[in-house]
Each structure stands twice: as C-alpha cells, then as structure tokens.
XYZ file of C-alpha atoms in Angstrom:
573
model
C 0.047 -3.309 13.355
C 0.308 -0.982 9.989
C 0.071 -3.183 6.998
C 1.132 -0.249 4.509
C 4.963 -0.239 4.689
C 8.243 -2.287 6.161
C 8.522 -0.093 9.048
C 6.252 -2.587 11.336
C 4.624 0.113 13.341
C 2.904 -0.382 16.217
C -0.835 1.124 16.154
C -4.160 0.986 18.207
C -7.215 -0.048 16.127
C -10.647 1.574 17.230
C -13.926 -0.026 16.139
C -17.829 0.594 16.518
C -20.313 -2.046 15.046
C -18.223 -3.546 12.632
C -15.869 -0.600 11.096
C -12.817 0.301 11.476
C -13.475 3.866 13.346
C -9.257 5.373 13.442
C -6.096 4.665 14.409
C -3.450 6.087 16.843
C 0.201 5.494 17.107
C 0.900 2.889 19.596
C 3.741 2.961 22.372
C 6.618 1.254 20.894
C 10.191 2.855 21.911
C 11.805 -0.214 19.830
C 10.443 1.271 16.478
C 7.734 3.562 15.775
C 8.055 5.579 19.384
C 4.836 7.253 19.909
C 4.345 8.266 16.224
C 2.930 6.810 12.908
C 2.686 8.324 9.360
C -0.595 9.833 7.788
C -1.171 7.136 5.882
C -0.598 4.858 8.404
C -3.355 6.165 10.295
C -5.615 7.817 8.107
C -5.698 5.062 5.203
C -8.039 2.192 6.389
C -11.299 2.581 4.441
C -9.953 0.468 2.131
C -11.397 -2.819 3.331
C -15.071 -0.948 2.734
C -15.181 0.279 -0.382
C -17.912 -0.650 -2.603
C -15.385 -3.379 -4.709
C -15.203 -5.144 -1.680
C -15.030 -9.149 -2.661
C -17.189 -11.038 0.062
C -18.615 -13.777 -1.843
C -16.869 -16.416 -4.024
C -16.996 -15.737 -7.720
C -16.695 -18.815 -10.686
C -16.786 -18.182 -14.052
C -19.705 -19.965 -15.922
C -18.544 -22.206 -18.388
C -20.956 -20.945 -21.242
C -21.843 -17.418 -20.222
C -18.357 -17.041 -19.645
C -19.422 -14.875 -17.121
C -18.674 -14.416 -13.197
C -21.042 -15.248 -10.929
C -21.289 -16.039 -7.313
C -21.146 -19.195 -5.931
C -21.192 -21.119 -2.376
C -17.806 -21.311 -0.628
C -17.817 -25.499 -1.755
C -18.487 -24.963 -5.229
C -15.561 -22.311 -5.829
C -13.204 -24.201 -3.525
C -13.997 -27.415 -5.407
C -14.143 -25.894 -9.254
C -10.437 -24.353 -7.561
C -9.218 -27.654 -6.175
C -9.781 -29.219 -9.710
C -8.542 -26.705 -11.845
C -5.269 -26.439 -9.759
C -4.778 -30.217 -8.910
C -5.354 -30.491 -13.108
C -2.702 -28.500 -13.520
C -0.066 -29.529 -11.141
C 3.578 -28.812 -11.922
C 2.686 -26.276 -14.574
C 1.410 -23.483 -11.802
C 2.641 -20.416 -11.285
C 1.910 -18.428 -8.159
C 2.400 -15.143 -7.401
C 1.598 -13.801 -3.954
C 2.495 -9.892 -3.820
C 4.219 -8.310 -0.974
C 1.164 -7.536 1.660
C 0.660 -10.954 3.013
C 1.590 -11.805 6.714
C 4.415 -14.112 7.559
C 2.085 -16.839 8.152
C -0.095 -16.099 4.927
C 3.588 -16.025 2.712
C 4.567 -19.487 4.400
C 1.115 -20.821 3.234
C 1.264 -20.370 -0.533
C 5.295 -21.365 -0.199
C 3.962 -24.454 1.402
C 0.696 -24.658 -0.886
C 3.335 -23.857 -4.035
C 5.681 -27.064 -3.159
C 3.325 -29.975 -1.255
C 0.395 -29.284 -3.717
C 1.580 -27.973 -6.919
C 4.535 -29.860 -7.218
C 6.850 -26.549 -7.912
C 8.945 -23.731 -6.794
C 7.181 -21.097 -9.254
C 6.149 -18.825 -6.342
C 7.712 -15.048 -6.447
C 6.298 -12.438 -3.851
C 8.231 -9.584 -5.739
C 5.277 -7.680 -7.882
C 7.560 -5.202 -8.813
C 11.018 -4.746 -10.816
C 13.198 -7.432 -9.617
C 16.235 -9.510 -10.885
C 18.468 -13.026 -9.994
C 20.760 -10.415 -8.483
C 18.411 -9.434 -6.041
C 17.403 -12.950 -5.165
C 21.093 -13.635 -4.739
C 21.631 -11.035 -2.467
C 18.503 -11.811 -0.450
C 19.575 -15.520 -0.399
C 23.090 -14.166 0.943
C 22.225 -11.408 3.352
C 18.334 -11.895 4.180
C 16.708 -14.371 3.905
C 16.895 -15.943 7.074
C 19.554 -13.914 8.941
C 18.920 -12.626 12.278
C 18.488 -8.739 13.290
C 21.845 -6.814 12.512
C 20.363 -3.553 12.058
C 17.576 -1.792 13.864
C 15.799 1.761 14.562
C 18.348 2.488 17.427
C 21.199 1.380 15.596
C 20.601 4.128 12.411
C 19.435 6.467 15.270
C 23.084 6.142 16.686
C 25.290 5.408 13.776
C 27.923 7.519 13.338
C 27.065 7.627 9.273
C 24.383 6.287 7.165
C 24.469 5.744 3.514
C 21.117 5.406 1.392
C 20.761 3.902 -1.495
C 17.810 2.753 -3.675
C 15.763 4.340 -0.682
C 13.862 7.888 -0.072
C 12.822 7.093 2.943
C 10.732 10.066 3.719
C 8.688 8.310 1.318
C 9.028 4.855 1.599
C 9.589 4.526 5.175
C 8.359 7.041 7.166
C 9.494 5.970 10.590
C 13.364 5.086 9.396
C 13.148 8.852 8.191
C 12.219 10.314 11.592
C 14.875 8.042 13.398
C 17.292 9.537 10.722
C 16.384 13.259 11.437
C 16.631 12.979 15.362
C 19.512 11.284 15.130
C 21.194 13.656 12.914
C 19.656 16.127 15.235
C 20.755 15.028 18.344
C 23.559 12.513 17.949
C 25.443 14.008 15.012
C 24.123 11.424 12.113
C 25.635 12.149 8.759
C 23.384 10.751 6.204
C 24.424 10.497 3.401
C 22.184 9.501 -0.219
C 23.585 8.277 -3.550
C 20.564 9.771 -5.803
C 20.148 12.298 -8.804
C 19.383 15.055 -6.538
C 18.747 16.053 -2.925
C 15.592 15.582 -1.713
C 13.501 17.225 1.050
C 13.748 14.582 3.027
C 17.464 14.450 2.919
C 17.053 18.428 3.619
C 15.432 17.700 6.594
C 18.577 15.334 7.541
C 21.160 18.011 6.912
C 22.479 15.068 4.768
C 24.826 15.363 1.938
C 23.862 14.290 -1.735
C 26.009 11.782 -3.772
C 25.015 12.627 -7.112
C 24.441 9.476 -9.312
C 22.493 9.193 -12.696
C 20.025 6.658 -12.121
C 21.246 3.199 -12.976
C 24.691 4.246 -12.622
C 24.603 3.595 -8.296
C 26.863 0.671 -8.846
C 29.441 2.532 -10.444
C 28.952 4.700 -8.208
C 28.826 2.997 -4.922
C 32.048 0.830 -6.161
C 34.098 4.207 -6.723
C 32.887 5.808 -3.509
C 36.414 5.820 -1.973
C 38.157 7.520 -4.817
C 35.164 10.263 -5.751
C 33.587 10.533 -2.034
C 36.523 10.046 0.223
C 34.639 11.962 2.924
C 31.620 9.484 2.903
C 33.630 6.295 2.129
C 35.928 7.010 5.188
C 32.934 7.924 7.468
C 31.176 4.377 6.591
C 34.822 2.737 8.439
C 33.677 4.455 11.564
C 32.028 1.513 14.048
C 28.198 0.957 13.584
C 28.311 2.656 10.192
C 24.952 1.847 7.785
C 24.642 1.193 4.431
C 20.771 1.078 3.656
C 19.816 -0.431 0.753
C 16.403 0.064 -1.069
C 14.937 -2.188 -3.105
C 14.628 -0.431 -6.197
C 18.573 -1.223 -6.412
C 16.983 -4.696 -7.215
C 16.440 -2.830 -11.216
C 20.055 -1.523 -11.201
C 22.268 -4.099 -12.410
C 25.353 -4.252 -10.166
C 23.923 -2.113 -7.580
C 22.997 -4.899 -4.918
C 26.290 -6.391 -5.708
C 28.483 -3.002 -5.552
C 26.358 -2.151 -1.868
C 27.729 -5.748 -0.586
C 30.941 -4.779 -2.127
C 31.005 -1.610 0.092
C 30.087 -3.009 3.259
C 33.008 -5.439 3.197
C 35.025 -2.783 2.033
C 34.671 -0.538 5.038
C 32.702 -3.218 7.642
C 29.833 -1.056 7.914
C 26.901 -2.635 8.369
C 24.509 -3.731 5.166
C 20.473 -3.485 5.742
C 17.889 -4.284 2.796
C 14.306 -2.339 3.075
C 11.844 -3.213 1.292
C 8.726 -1.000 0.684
C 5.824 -3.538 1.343
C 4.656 -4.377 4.889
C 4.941 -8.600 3.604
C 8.299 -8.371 1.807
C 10.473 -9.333 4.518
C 8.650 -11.995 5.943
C 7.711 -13.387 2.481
C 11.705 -13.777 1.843
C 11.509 -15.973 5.430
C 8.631 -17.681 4.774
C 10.003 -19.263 1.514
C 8.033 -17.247 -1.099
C 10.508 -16.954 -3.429
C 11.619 -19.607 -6.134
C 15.201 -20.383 -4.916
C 14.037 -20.249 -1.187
C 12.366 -22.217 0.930
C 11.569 -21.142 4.762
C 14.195 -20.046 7.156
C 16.660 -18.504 4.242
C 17.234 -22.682 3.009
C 18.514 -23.067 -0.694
C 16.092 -24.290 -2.540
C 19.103 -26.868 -4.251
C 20.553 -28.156 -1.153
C 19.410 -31.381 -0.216
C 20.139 -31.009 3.239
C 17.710 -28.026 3.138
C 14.990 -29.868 1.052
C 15.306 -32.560 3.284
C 14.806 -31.008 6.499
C 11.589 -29.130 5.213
C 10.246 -32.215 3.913
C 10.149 -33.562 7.093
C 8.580 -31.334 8.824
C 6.293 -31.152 5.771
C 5.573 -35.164 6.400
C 6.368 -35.212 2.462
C 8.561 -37.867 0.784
C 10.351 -34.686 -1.353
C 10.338 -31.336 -2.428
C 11.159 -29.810 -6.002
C 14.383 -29.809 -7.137
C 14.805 -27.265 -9.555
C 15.169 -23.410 -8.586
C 11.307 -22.101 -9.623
C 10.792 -18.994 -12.155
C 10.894 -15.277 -10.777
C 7.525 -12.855 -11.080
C 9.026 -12.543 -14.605
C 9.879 -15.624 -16.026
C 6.126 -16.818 -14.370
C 4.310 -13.847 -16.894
C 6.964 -14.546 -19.590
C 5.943 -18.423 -19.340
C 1.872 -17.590 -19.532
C 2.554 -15.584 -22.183
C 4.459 -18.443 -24.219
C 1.328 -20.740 -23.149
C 3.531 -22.943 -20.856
C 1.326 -22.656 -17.872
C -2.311 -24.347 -17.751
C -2.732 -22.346 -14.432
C -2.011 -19.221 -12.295
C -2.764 -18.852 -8.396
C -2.452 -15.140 -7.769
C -3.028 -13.387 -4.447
C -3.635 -9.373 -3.860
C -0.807 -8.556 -6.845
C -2.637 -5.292 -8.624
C -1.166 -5.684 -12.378
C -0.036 -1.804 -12.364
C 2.351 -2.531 -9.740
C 4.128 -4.895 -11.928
C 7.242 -3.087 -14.281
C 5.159 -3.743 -17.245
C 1.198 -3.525 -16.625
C 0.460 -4.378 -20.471
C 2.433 -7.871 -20.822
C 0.870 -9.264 -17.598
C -2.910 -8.322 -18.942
C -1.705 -10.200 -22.090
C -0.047 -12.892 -20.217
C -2.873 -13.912 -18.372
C -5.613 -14.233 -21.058
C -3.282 -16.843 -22.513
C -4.092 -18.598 -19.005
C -6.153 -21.373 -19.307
C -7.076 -21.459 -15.411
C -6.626 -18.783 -13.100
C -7.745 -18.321 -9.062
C -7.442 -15.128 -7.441
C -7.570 -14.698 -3.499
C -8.314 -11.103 -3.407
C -10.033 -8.424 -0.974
C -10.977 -6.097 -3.902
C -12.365 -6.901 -7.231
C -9.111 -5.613 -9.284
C -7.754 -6.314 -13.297
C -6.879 -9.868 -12.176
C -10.748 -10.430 -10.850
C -11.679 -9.498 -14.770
C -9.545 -12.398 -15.989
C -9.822 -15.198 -12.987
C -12.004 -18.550 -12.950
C -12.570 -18.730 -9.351
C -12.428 -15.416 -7.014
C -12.071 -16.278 -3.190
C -12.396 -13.171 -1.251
C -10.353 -13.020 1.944
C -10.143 -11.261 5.241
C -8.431 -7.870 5.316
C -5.894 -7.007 8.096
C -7.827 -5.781 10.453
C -10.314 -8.909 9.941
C -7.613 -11.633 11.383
C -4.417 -12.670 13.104
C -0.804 -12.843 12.099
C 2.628 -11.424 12.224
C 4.462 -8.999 9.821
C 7.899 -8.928 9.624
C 9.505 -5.194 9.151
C 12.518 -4.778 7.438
C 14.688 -4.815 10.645
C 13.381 -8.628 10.680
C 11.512 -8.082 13.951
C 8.590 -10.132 14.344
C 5.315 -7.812 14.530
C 2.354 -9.892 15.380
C -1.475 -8.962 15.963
C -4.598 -10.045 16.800
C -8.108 -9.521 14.971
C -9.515 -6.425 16.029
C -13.198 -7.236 13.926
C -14.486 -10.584 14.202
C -16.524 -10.352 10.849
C -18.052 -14.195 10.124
C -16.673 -15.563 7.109
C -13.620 -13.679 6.846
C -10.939 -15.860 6.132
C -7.618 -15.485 6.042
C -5.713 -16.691 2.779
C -4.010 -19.614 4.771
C -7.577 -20.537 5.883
C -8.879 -20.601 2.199
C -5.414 -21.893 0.861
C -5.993 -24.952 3.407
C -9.656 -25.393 2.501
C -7.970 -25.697 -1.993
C -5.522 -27.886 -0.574
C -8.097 -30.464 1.187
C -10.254 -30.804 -1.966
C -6.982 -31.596 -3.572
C -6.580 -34.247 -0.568
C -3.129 -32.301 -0.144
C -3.117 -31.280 3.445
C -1.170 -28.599 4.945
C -1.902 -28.929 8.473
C -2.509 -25.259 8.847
C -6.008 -24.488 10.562
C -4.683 -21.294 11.735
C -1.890 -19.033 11.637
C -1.379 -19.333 14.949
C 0.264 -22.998 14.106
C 1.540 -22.062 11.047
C 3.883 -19.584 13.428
C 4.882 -22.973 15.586
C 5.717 -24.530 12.417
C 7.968 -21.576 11.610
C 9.869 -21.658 14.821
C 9.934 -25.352 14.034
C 11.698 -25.306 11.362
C 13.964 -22.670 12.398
C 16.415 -20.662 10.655
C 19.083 -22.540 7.852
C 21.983 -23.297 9.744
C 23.864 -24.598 6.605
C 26.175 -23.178 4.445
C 24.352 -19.911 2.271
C 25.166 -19.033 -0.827
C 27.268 -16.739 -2.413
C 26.760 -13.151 -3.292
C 25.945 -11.599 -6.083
C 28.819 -10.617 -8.647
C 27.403 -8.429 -11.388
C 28.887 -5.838 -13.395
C 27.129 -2.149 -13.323
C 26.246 -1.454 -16.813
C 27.457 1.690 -18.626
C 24.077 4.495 -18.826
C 23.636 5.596 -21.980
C 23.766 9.432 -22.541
C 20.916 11.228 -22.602
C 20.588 12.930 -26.141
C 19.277 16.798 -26.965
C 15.627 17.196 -25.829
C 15.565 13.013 -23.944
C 16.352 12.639 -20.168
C 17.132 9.831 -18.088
C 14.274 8.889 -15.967
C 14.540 9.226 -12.261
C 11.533 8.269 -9.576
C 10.300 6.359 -6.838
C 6.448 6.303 -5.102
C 5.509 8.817 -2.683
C 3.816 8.242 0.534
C 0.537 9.296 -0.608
C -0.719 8.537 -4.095
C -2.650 6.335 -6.552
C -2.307 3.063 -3.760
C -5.546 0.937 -3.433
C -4.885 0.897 -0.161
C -5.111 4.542 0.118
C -8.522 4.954 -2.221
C -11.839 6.272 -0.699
C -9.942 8.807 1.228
C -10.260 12.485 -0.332
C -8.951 14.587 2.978
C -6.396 12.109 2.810
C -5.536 12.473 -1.118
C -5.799 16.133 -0.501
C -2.511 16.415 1.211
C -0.584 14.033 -1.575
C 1.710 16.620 -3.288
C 0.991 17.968 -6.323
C 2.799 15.831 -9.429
C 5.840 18.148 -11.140
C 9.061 17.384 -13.006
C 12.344 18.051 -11.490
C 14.633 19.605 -14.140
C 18.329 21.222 -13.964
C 18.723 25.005 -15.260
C 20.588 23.617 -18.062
C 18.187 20.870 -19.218
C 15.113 23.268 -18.605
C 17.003 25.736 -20.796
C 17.910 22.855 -23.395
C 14.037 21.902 -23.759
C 12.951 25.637 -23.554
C 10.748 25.408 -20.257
C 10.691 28.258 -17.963
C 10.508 26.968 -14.295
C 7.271 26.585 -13.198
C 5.797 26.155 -16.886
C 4.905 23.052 -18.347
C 6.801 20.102 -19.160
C 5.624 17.416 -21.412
C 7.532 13.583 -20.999
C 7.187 10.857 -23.033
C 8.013 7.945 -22.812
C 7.435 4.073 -24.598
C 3.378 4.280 -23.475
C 2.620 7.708 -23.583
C 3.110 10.915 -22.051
C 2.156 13.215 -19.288
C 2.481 16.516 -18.872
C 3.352 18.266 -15.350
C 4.848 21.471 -13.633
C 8.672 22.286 -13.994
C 10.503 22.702 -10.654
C 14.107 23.794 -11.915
C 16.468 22.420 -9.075
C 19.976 20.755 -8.419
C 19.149 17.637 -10.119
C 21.970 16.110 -12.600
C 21.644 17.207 -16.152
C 19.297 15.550 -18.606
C 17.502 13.970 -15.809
C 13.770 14.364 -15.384
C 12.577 13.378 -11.734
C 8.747 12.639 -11.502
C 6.878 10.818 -9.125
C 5.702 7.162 -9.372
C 2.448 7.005 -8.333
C 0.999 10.516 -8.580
C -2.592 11.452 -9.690
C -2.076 12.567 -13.089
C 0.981 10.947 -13.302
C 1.727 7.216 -12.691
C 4.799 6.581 -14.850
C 4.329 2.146 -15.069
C 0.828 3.196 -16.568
C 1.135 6.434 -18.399
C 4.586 6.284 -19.272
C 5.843 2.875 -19.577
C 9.279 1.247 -17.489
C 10.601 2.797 -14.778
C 14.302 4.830 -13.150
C 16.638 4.445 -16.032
C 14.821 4.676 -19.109
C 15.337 7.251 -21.495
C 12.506 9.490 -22.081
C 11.137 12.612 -24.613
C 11.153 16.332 -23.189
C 9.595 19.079 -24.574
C 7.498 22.549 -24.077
C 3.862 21.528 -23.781
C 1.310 22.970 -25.656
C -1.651 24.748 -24.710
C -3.622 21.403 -26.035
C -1.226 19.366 -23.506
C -1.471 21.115 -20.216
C -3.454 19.219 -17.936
C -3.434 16.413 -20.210
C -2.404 12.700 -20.542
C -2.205 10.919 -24.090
C-alpha cells in the first residue's frame, strides 16, 4: 500500500536480501486501477538513507550529548520522564502513521498521560477545521468514492490541486471528464495544468477569499452553482481550506445548499485514519466527542479505565504555543519534520523550552537534535497495518521485510506504556484493528458545524502580491530524498504572474522575479499567465524555493515583488 498520499493505492512491493528492490501498480478497479504515480513508485529509498535511526538514542545527563543506548535503558529513561510528567504532555503524531499506529498514541495520550493534547495535523490548521471534521468525518461512513467523482455529473474543487496532491483522484477526474462528460470545476487564483487536462473551468478566487467565494457561487457562477443541484454532484474539499477562515464552513454551506455531495481530502497517507483513530484533541475513536459522557464512557470501557479526560485537549498550535510559554514539562513527538509545520522557527524555539522530549522517528531529523530519548521505528514496508484514504476505505497490508528489531510505533508505544505500568493491551496492530471494530463508529448525536465568517483579503498594494501555493508532487519531501532520477523530473520552481502585475513590478516574462516575504526571499523565473492580479503563485516545496522555510507563512500572506538583480538570480537570502 503507498504511504505517500490519501489516495490509498494499491501497489506490489519487490524485495532481494533485505531492500526494497521497486514497486508496480497493483490491480485495484475500486481506486488506483492498474496505475500509481511516480512518486508512488519510484520514492522508497527513503527507509535507507544514511540518517536512518536503528538504535535507541538518550541524551547523557552531563555531556548533554546523544548517545546510544539498549532498547531497556531508553524505554525506561522514556517511561520516567513521561510518567513524571503526566497531564502536562503534549503529543504530536504527524499525518503518516497507520490507523492502528494513530489509535495507539490516542490511546497512549488519554490512559497514560492523563490528557487529550494529541493533534495529528503538522500543518496549518484551525477549530474550524476540527469542527468540520468532528461534523462530517470523523467517523462517518463512505459517501464519496473514485467511481462516484468518475461519474458525477459536476465536481467542484476547492483547497485541492489534485494533480498534485492526489494523483489518482486527478486521473479519475480526467477520464471521467473524458468519457462521461465530468465538468470540473476549481475555485483557485488561476487555472492550472491539471485542470487543463480536465477541460475544467476556473473560478477565480484570491486566495483566502474561497469562502466568500464559495458562499456567493449562485449569484457570480450560476452555471457551476446550478450544475452542483444535478444528482451525485461533488464538492471536494482540500485541506488547505483548513487556513481559510470560513472556507470549511462556506463548502458545508454549499453542499446543503444544492445537496451535492461534500468530501474532505487530506494530503497525508495517515490523515484520515488519524481523525478515526481519535488523534485529535476533541476526538476520541470512531468520530466520539471528546465532551460527551456517553462517548467517554463507552471508550473507557473498552479501555478497562475508570475515566477519560474531560476537557477538549490543545490543537498542534496551542501544544507549541504552550512549550513555548513553559507550560509543558514534556513532549512525545512522532515522524512530525518541523518545516512542515506553518511556522518552522517558533516550533525550534518551542521545544528547547521543553524540559523532556521523546521522539519515535525513522530518520534522525531537527526534532532528533532537541529529544532526550530517540526510539527508532519500523518504516512501512518493515510492518503491518491499515491506512485509511480519504474515501475512508480501509487499506491494510502486510510486512513485506521482516527486518529483526523493527518495531512498529504501537509496539514501542506499548513497551513506554508498561514501564509506566499503564497497559494498553496492544501487542500488535493486528488487535489494535479488533479493538477498532470494537468500539465501532459513534452512534450518538455529532456536533454541529462550523459557522465562521470569511474574512475580508486585504488589497494587495503597488509592487506586494497576495501569496498563492500548494506542494507539488515531487519536491523537497523526506520521503522523496536519495532519489536524483526521481528529483530530476520535479518541475523547475517559477512565479506565476498576471501581464498587469508583471508590468507593475517591471519583469519581462521569463526574467527574474524576486519575492519576499516575513523570512526572506527567493528569487525564481516569471511565467506571465491568467492568474488574478497582484497574485504571485509559487510552489511549496520546490528546490530553491520552499516558501514555510525561505519565505515565511503560507497562501494568503502578503508578500514583496520586485526585478531581481544580477546579485539575486539564482539566489536565496
């Protein structure tokens, strides 16, 4: 199963003496067909590159140094660190885990830490996002699915390139706009290639301005508002709505509106299943409110635990914002690479207030620089599990390297737990799946919707932009590293510019175009295209140009154009 996006493709995983050797595309009309992505099949070195964790690390206590240490030692200097700390941990788990993996550390987070402080979301995120998940995922059976976007009559995207971010809902799109007559349609700053390839129709919206935008789609796009009434209509959200206040709110709005049907897609291969699993702070497995006592009390019981936590726990956020304040003695992180997060710079700061940090980790990473204990753990290939796609079909797999000592973060998770005498009766992940059926999905009551407000967008000024962009397929990923051929077919990083704004700054198209923003600045190629005016399109996670690290924030900020110099070309600062 492909670990490197939502799309839960099915794949065949060849080894000789130990290695991962390639992949192929496995036979799966349900999703993936016969076909898989590039980096889907060509991006698996990863798990053998020369940062590879395989030992237990513990920071001496003089030296101040890491060092390695026997798998008791770390697990015990982690059990007592952690148990020392209990009720003033925060844990943040990333978006690659497996379902089973995701339900340990929600598990780990409430039986042995005593709190709901766990957030899966390393990325831009919001309390309107975990409303709407709470309201329309979390838990909820499948409603939407490859055939049904392959068929629909119309398909709106929002939030979503999914070209990019999900190769295999973009090749359903194209043959069925091919052969079935699919109008896509894409509320964005410009048309992209992918929605080219569609024959899909652009509906232009400055970025942060989608709810607007989506909420005033019947009086400015009556021609894709009336097409979304049409029976088994889509409206495909992406989850960078979650940084555009009002967005996730107006796309619920829309689909009551006009009864098409409402899908969230994450980018991460974990994402989905961590939202099931219970790894978020206002969630616990099955889609249950975290503040519903019914909820708490059925999970307790199949927990053989007297109670859970009460209080909804703090977002990825509010968990930095906390370490940074010095109100946590303690930090369990898994596999979350700081640059993913919206702001790099305050997490680095935030955890060297820590006092106590463990990292389970594959690679040795910015977190591994700042941790107390390191516990390595298996990569996917190296164990067993399930991922959950953004359909919420159940993708499960078997270890195609048995590699002794490889252990799975639920394996190492239950090994902490035990020295804490806090068991969680999960040996494997095949009964951590049992437990999951067990407790089954919330049958209760869910909560309500969002209800936010889209906020105005402030005007771009003379010589500033608003900042669209999104990551590509191929890029800067870890997971993607150690693979040149690969790397070699990543496109080239350039600026999308309008005539008008190109003219405005004074850059001929093709010449080069320096943007800064609150970090720093990079300086790229000029494509002038039909992108709204002063709005600069670059992409996320380019070589040369990675806009969380170079540039600081994300879609929506306002950022500095201008010519670049001779002493800029080719240049970050």
């Amino acid at each position: 199963m492909c670990e490197h996006c939502a799309g839960g493709c099915a794949q065949r995983t060849d080894h000789r003496r130990g290695k991962v050797t390639r992949r192929l595309a496995g036979d799966d009309p349900q999703v993936n067909e016969e076909w898989n992505c590039d980096k889907g099949r060509w991006a698996f070195t990863y798990a053998t590159r020369p940062d590879r964790l395989t030992r237990p690390l513990v920071r001496d206590g003089e030296s101040r140094a890491l060092e390695f240490a026997s798998w008791p030692e770390a697990v015990d200097v982690a059990a007592r660190g952690l148990a020392a700390a209990r009720g003033r941990v925060g844990v943040l788990v990333g978006g690659r885990l497996t379902y089973e993996d995701a339900y340990a550390y929600a598990k780990f987070a409430r039986v042995a830490l005593g709190t709901n402080d766990v957030d899966a979301r390393a990325r831009a995120h919001s309390d309107e996002e975990a409303a709407f998940l709470a309201a329309h995922v979390a838990g909820a059976p499948i409603g939407v699915d490859f055939t049904a976007l392959e068929k629909a009559p119309a398909v709106l995207l929002a939030g979503i390139e999914p070209e990019d971010e999900s190769p295999s809902m973009f090749l359903r799109l194209r043959k069925g706009a091919r052969g079935n007559g699919v109008r896509v349609y894409s509320v964005a700053p410009h048309a992209s290639l992918g929605l080219t390839k569609t024959s899909g129709r652009l509906v232009r919206a400055v970025p942060g301005d989608e709810g607007r935008v989506l909420n005033a789609l019947e009086s400015e796009e009556p021609e894709a508002a009336e097409a979304l009434r049409q029976e088994g209509a889509v409206i495909v959200a992406g989850e960078r709505l979650a940084a555009v206040p009002g967005a996730l709110t107006a796309a619920a709005d829309l689909a009551d509106r006009t009864g098409a049907r409402l899908v969230w897609v994450p980018r991460r291969a974990g994402e989905r299943g961590a939202v099931d699993a219970g790894a978020l702070p206002g969630l616990l497995p099955g889609g249950r409110p975290v503040t519903d006592p019914a909820a708490r009390a059925e999970v307790a019981r199949v927990w053989n635990v007297g109670s859970l936590p009460q209080a909804p726990g703090r977002d990825t956020a509010r968990i930095i914002a906390a370490a940074a304040a010095g109100e946590l003695d303690a930090l369990l992180i898994a596999g979350v690479e700081l640059d993913d997060l919206p702001d790099p710079e305050t997490a680095r700061a935030a955890l060297a207030r820590v006092p106590f940090i463990v990292s389970l980790e594959l690679r040795a990473s910015d977190v591994t620089d700042r941790a107390d204990v390191v516990l390595p753990v298996a990569a996917v290939a190296e164990k067993s599990g399930t991922f959950v796609n953004w359909e919420g079909r159940h993708r499960p797999f078997g270890d195609a390297l048995k590699v002794p000592g490889a252990l799975s973060d639920l394996r190492v998770l239950g090994a902490v737990a035990d020295a804490m005498d806090v068991h969680l009766g999960l040996p494997d992940s095949a009964t951590a799946y049992r437990e999951l059926l067990e407790l089954g999905l919330w049958t209760g009551e869910r909560p309500d919707g969002p209800s936010v407000r889209p906020e105005p967008v402030p005007d771009a000024g003379p010589g500033h932009a608003v900042l669209s962009t999104w990551r590509q397929l191929l890029g800067t990923g870890r997971m993607e590293d150690g693979e040149p051929f690969l790397a070699g077919t990543a496109r080239a990083p350039r600026a999308y510019l309008s005539k008008a704004t190109a003219d405005e700054v004074g850059v001929p198209d093709g010449g080069a175009l320096r943007v800064t923003g609150t970090r720093g600045s990079v300086t790229v190629p000029v494509v002038v295209t039909d992108i709204a005016d002063r709005v600069v399109w670059l992409p996320a996670n380019a070589h040369g140009c990675d806009v969380p690290r170079d540039l600081g924030g994300g879609a929506g900020e306002t950022v500095i154009l201008a010519t670049a110099t001779a002493t800029d070309s080719g240049r970050q600062q």
